[in-house]
Short mmCIF file of C-alpha atoms and ligand atoms in Angstrom, two decimals:
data_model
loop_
_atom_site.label_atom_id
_atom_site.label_comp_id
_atom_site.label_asym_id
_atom_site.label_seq_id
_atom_site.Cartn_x
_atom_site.Cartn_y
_atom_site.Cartn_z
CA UNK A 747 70.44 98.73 105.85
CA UNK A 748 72.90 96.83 104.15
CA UNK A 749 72.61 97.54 100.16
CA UNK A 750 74.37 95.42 97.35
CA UNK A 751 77.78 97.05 95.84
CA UNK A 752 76.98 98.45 92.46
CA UNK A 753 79.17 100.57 90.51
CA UNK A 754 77.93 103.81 88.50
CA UNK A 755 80.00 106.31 87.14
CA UNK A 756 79.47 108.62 83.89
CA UNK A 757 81.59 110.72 81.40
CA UNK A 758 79.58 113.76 80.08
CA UNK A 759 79.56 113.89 75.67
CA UNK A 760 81.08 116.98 75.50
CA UNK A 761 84.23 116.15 72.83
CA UNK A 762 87.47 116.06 73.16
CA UNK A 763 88.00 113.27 75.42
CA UNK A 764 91.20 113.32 77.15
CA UNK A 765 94.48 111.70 79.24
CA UNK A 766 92.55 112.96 82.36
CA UNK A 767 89.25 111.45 81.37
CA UNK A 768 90.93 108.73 81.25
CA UNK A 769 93.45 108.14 83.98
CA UNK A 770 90.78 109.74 86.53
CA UNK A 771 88.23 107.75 85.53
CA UNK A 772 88.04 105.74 82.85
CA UNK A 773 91.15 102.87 83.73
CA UNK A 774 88.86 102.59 86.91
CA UNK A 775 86.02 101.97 85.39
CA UNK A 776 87.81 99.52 83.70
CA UNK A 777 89.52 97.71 86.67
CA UNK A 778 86.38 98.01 88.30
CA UNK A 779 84.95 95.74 86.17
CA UNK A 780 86.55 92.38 87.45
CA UNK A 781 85.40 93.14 90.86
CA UNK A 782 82.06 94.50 90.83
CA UNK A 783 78.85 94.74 88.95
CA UNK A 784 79.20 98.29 86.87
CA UNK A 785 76.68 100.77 85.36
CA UNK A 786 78.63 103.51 82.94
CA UNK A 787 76.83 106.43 81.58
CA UNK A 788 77.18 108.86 78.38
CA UNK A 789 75.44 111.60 80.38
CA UNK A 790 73.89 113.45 77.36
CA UNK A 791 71.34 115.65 79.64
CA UNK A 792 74.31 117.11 81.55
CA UNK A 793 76.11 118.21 78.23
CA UNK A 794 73.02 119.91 77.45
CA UNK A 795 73.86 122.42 80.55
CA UNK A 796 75.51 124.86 77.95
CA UNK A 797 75.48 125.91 74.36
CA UNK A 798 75.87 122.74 71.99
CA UNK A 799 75.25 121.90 68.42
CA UNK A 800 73.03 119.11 67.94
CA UNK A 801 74.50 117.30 65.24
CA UNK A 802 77.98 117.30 67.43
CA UNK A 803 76.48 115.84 70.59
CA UNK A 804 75.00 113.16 68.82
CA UNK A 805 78.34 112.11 67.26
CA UNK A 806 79.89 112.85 70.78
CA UNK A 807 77.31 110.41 72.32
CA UNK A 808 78.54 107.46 69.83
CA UNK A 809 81.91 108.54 70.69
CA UNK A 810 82.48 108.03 74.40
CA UNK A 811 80.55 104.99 73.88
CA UNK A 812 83.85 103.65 71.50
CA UNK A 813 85.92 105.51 74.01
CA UNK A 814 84.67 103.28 76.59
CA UNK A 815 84.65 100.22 74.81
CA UNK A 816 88.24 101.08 73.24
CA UNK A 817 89.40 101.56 76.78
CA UNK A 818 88.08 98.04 77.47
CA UNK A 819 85.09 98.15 78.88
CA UNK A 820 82.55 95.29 78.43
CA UNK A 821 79.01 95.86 77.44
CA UNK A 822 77.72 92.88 77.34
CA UNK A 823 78.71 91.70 81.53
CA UNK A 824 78.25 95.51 82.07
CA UNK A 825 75.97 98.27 81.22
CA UNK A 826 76.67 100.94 79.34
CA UNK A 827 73.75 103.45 77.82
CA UNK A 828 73.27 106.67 77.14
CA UNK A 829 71.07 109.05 80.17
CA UNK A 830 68.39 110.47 77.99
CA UNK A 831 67.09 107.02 77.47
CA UNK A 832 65.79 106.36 80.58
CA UNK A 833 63.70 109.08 82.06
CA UNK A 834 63.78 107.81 85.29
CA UNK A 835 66.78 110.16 85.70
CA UNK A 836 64.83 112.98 85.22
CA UNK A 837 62.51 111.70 87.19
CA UNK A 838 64.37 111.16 90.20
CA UNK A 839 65.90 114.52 89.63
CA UNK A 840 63.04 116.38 90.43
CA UNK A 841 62.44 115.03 93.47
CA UNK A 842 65.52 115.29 94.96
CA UNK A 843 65.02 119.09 93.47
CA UNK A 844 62.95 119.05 96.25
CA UNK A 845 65.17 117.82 98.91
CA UNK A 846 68.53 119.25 97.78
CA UNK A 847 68.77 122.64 99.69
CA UNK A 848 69.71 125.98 97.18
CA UNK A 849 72.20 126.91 99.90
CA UNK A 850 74.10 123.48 99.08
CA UNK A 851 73.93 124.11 95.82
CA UNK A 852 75.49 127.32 96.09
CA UNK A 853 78.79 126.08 97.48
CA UNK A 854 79.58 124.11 94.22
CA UNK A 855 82.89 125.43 92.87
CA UNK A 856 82.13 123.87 89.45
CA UNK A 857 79.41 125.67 88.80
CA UNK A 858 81.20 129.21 89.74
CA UNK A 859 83.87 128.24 87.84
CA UNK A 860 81.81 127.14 84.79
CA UNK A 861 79.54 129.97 84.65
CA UNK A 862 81.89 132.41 84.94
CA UNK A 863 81.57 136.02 85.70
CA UNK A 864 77.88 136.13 83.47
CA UNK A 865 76.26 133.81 86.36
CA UNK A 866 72.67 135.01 85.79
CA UNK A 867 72.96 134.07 82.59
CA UNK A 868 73.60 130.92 83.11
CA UNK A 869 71.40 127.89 82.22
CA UNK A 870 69.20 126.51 85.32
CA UNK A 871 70.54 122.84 83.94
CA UNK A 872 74.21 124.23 84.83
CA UNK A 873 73.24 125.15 88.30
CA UNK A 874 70.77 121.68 89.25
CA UNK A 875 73.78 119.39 87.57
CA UNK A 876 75.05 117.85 90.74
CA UNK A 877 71.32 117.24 91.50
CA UNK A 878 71.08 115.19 88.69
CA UNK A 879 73.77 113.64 89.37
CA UNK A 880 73.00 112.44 92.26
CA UNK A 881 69.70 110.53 90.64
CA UNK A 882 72.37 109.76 88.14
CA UNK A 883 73.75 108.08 90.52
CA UNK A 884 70.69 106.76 93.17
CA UNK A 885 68.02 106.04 90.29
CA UNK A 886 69.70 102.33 90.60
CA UNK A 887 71.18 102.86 94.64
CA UNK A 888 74.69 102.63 93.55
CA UNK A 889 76.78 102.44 96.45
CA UNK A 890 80.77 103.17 94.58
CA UNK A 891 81.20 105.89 92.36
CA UNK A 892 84.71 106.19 90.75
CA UNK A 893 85.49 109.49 89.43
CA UNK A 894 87.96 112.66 88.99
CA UNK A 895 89.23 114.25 92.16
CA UNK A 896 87.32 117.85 90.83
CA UNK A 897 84.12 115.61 91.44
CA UNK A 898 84.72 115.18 95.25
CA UNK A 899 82.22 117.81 96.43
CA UNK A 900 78.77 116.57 93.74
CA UNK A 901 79.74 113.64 95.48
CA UNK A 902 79.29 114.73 98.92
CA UNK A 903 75.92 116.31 97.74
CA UNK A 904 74.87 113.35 96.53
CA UNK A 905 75.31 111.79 100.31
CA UNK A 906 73.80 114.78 101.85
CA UNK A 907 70.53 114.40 99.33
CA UNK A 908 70.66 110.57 99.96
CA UNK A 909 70.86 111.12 103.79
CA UNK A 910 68.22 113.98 104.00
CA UNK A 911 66.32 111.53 101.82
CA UNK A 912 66.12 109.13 103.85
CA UNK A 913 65.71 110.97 107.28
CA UNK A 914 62.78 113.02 105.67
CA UNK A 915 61.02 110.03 104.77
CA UNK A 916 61.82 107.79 107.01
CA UNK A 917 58.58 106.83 108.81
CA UNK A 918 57.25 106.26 104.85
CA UNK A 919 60.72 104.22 104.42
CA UNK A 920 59.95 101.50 106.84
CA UNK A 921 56.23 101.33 106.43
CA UNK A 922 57.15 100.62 102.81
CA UNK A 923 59.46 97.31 104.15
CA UNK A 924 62.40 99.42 103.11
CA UNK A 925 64.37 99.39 106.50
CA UNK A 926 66.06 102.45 107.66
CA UNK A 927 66.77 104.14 104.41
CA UNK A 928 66.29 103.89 101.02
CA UNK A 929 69.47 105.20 99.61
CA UNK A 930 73.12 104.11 100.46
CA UNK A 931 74.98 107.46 100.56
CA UNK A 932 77.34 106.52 97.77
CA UNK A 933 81.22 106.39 98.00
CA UNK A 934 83.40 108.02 95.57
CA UNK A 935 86.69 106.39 94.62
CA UNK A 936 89.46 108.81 94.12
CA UNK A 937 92.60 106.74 94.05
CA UNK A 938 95.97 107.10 92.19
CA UNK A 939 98.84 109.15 90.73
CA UNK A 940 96.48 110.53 88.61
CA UNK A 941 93.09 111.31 89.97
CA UNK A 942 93.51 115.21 88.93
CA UNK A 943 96.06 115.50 85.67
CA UNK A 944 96.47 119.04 85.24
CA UNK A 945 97.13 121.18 81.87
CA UNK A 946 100.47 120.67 79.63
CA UNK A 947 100.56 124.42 79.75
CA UNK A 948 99.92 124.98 83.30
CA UNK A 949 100.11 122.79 85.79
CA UNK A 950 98.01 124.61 88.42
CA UNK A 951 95.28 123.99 85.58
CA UNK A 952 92.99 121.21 85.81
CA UNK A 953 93.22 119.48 81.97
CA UNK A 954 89.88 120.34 80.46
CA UNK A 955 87.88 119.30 77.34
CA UNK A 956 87.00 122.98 77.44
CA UNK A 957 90.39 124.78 77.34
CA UNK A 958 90.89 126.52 73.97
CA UNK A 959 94.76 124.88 73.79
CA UNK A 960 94.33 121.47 72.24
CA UNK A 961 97.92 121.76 73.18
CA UNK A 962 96.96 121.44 77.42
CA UNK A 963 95.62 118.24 76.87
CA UNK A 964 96.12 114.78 74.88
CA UNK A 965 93.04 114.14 73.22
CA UNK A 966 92.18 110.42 73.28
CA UNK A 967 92.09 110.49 69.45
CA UNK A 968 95.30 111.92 69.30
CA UNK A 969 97.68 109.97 66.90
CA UNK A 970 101.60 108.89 67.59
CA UNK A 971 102.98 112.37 66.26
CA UNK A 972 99.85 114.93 68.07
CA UNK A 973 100.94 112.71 71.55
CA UNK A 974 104.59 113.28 71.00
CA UNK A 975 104.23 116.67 70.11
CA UNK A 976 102.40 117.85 72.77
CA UNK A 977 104.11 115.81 75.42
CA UNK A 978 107.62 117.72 74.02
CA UNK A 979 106.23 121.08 74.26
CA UNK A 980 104.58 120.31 77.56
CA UNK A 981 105.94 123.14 80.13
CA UNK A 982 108.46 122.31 82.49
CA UNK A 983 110.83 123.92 84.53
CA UNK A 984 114.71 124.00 84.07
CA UNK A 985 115.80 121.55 87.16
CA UNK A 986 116.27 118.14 86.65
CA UNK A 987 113.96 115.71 87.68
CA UNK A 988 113.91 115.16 91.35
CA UNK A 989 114.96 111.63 93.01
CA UNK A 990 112.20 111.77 95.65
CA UNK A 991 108.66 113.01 95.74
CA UNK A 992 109.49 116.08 98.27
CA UNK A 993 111.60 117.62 95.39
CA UNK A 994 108.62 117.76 93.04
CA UNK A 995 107.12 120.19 95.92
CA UNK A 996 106.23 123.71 93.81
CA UNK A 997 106.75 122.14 90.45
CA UNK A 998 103.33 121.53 89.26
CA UNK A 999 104.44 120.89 85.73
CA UNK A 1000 106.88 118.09 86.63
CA UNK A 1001 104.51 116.72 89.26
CA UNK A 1002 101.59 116.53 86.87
CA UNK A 1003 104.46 115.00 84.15
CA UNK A 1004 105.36 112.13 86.56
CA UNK A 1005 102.08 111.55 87.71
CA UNK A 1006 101.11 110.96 84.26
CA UNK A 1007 104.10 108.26 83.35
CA UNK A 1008 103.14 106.80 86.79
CA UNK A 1009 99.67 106.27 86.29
CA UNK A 1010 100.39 105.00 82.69
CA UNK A 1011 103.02 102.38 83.71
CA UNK A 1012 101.20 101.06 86.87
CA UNK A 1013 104.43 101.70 88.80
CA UNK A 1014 104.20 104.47 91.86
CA UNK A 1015 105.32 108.26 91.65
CA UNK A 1016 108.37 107.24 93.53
CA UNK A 1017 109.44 104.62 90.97
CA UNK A 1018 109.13 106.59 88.20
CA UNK A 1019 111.53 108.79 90.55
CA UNK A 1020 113.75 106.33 91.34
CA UNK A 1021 114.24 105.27 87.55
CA UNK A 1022 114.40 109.10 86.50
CA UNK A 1023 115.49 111.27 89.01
CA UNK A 1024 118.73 113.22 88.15
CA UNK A 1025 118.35 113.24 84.72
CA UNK A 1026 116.90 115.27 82.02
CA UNK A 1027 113.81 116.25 81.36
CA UNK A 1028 114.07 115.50 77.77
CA UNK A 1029 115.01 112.11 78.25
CA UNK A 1030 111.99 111.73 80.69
CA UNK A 1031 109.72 112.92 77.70
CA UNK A 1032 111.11 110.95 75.29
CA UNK A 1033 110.35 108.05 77.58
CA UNK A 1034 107.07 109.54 78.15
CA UNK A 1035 105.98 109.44 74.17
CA UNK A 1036 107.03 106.26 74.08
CA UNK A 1037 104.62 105.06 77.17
CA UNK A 1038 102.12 107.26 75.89
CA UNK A 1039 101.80 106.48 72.21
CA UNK A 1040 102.28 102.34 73.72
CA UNK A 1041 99.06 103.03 75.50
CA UNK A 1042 96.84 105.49 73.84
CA UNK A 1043 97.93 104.60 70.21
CA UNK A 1044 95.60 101.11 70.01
CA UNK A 1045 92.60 103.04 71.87
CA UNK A 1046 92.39 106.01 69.69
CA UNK A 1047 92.47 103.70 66.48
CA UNK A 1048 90.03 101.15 68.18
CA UNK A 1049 88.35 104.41 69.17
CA UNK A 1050 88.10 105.55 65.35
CA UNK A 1051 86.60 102.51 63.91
CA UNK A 1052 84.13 101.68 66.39
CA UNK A 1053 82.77 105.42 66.48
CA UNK A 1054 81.75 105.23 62.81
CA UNK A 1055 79.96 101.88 63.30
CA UNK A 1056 76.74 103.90 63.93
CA UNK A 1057 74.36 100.47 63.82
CA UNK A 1058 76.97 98.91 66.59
CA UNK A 1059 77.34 101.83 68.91
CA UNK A 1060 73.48 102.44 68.51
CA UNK A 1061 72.46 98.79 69.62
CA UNK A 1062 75.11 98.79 72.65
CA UNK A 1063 73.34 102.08 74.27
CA UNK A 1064 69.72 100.58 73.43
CA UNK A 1065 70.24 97.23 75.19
CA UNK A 1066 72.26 98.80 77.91
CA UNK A 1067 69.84 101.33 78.11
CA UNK A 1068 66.82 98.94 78.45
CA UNK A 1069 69.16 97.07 81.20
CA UNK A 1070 69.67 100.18 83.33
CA UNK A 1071 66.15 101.33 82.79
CA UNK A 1072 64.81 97.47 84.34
CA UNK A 1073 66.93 98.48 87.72
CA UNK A 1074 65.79 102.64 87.98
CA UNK A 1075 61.84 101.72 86.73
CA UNK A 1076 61.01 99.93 90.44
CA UNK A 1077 63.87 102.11 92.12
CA UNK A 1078 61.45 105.05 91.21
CA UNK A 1079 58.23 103.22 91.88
CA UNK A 1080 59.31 102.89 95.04
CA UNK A 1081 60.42 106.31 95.60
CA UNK A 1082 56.84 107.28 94.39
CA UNK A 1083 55.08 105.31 97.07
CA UNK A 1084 57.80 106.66 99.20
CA UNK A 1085 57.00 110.59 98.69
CA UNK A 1086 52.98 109.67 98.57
CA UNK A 1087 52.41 109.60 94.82
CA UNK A 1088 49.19 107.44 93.94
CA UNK A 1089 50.89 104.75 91.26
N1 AQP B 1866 91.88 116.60 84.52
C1 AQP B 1866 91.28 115.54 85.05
N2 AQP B 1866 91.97 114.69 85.85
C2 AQP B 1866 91.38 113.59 86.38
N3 AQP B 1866 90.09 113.27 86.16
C3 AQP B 1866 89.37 114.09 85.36
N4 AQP B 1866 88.10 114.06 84.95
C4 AQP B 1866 87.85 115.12 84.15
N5 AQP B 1866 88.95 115.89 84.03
C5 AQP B 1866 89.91 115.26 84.76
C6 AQP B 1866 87.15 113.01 85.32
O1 AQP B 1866 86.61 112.46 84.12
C7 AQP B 1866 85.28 112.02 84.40
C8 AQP B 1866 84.38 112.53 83.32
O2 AQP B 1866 84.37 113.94 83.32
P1 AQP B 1866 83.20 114.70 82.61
O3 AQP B 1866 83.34 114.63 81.18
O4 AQP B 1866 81.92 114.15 83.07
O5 AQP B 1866 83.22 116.14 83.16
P2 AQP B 1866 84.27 117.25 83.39
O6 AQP B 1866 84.91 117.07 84.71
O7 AQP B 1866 83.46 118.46 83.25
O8 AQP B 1866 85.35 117.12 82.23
P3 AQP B 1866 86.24 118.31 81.75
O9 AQP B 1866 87.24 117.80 80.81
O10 AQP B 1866 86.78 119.07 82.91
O11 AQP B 1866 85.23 119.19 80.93
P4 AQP B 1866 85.04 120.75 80.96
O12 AQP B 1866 86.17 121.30 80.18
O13 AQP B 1866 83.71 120.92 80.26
O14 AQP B 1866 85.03 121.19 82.38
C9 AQP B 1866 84.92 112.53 85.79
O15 AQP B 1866 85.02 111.46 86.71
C10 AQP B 1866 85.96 113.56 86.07
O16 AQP B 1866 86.26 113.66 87.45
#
């Protein structure tokens, strides 16, 4: 079955936005926008997965709503809403509880990773995540979802729930006038210098919002001196910058470094080479700050202003919310009727 391209993607309201947030997802979104018809998501029931404060989630909610906006994304020709406003979500989540296997779950790294060590004492929310993401995602039959490279594998889940979907039910698919399946199994789009920008303090280090250095990351509220700050200390190693892309082989810090300028600039990794190679690193940085603060410096003010516009950020996540919610509602009716629910 051949299914319309829609774009969904979401960014989890956990604070600290950052450069990686950003370049791995959020410019995407953005570009995205002139091409296709896009869905973006505060996903507030994911950030509930571990210990948060109330009052901070709900200003982190109205946050990476001016984040996205900031960044350039258009609510009004696009949607953009916060999860816990439509329940279909939820809804959709439990079914595909029911069709995701525990043995696929098991084989998420992210979930090792974030629980740690204490893994039975982990929330149940931390361990079903990439099942609700992939209702996240299939509530409105999305078929492009651009995110982060450490994403890849909730994506493939979300394929393999879509596909065992879909061959599960399929006699109760095409009886419905549905085709051959229901769901599209949904492709991510990892693309650029940048899809994984690693710590300032380690480049082997995935840049978090959860590392306890505000130094390993620039935070998208960062102003002109916190940006060239942390870009100056940012680790390096004592060679000079390599003229072709082989040379940055076991130099994670300098790879992650160009990366960043690249994906900031437009131009490739072997441009920025080209322009830089030979010389020092702390001309490179200096160039750098100057990129960076060029760039980030208007969003994190834009960012500023529109967060504390409560009654504007509020009425941008209740329309787009009531937008989103008119393409999951019959999405989920039909599931219903799908499974055998009377509705
Ligand atoms: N370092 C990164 N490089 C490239 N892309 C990244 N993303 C996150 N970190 C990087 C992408 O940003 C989008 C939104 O991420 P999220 O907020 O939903 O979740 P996350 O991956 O859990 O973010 P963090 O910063 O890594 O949070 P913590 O510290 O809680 O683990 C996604 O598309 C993601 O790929």
């Amino acid at each position: 079955m051949a299914f319309k391209e829609l774009v969904f993607s979401g960014v989890q309201p956990t604070g600290n936005l950052h450069l990686g947030n950003y370049l791995g997802a959020i410019v995407k979104f953005v570009e995205l926008q002139n091409s296709h018809d896009c869905i973006y998501c505060v996903v507030d029931m994911h950030a509930i997965t571990q210990a948060h404060d109330p009052k901070q989630l709900v200003a982190n909610i109205r946050e990476v709503t001016a984040a996205f906006i900031a960044c350039g994304i258009d609510p009004k020709k696009h949607i953009v809403f916060n999860q816990s406003q439509v329940a279909e979500h939820a809804e959709l989540a439990w079914v595909f509880n029911c069709v995701a296997r525990i043995g696929w779950l098991n084989r998420m790294t992210q979930f090792k990773e974030k629980a740690g060590k204490d893994r039975e004492n982990a929330s149940i929310g931390l361990y079903d995540y990439p099942v609700l993401m992939a209702a996240d995602i299939l509530v409105y039959r999305a078929t492009h979802v651009p995110v982060g490279e450490d994403q890849k594998q909730h994506l493939e889940l979300a394929r393999d729930i879509a596909q065992k979907f879909n061959n599960d039910f399929a006699e109760s698919i095409t009886a419905h006038g549905f085709g051959d399946g229901f769901f599209p199994l949904p492709e991510p789009l990892i693309q650029g210098p940048a899809t994984r920008v690693m710590s300032l303090r380690d480049g082997t280090k995935k840049m978090s919002k959860s590392d306890a250095s505000d130094y390993s990351r620039i935070n998208l509220s960062d102003d002109a001196d916190a940006i060239a700050q942390k870009v100056r200390k940012a680790k390096t190693d004592p060679e000079p910058l390599p003229s072709e892309l082989p040379g940055l082989d076991k130099r994670p810090e300098a790879a992650n470094l160009v990366g960043i300028y690249a994906a900031l600039s437009g131009a490739t990794k072997e441009k920025v080479l080209s322009d830089f190679g030979g010389g020092q690193f702390s001309q490179f940085k200096a160039s750098l700050v100057d990129l960076a603060v060029a760039k980030l410096g208007p969003i994190g003010a834009e960012m500023k202003k529109l967060s504390a516009d409560h009654a504007y950020i509020d009425a941008v996540l209740r329309d787009g919310s009531d937008r989103a919610r008119a393409i999951a509602a019959p999405n989920m009716k039909a599931v219903k009727e799908i499974v055998g629910f009377l509705n």
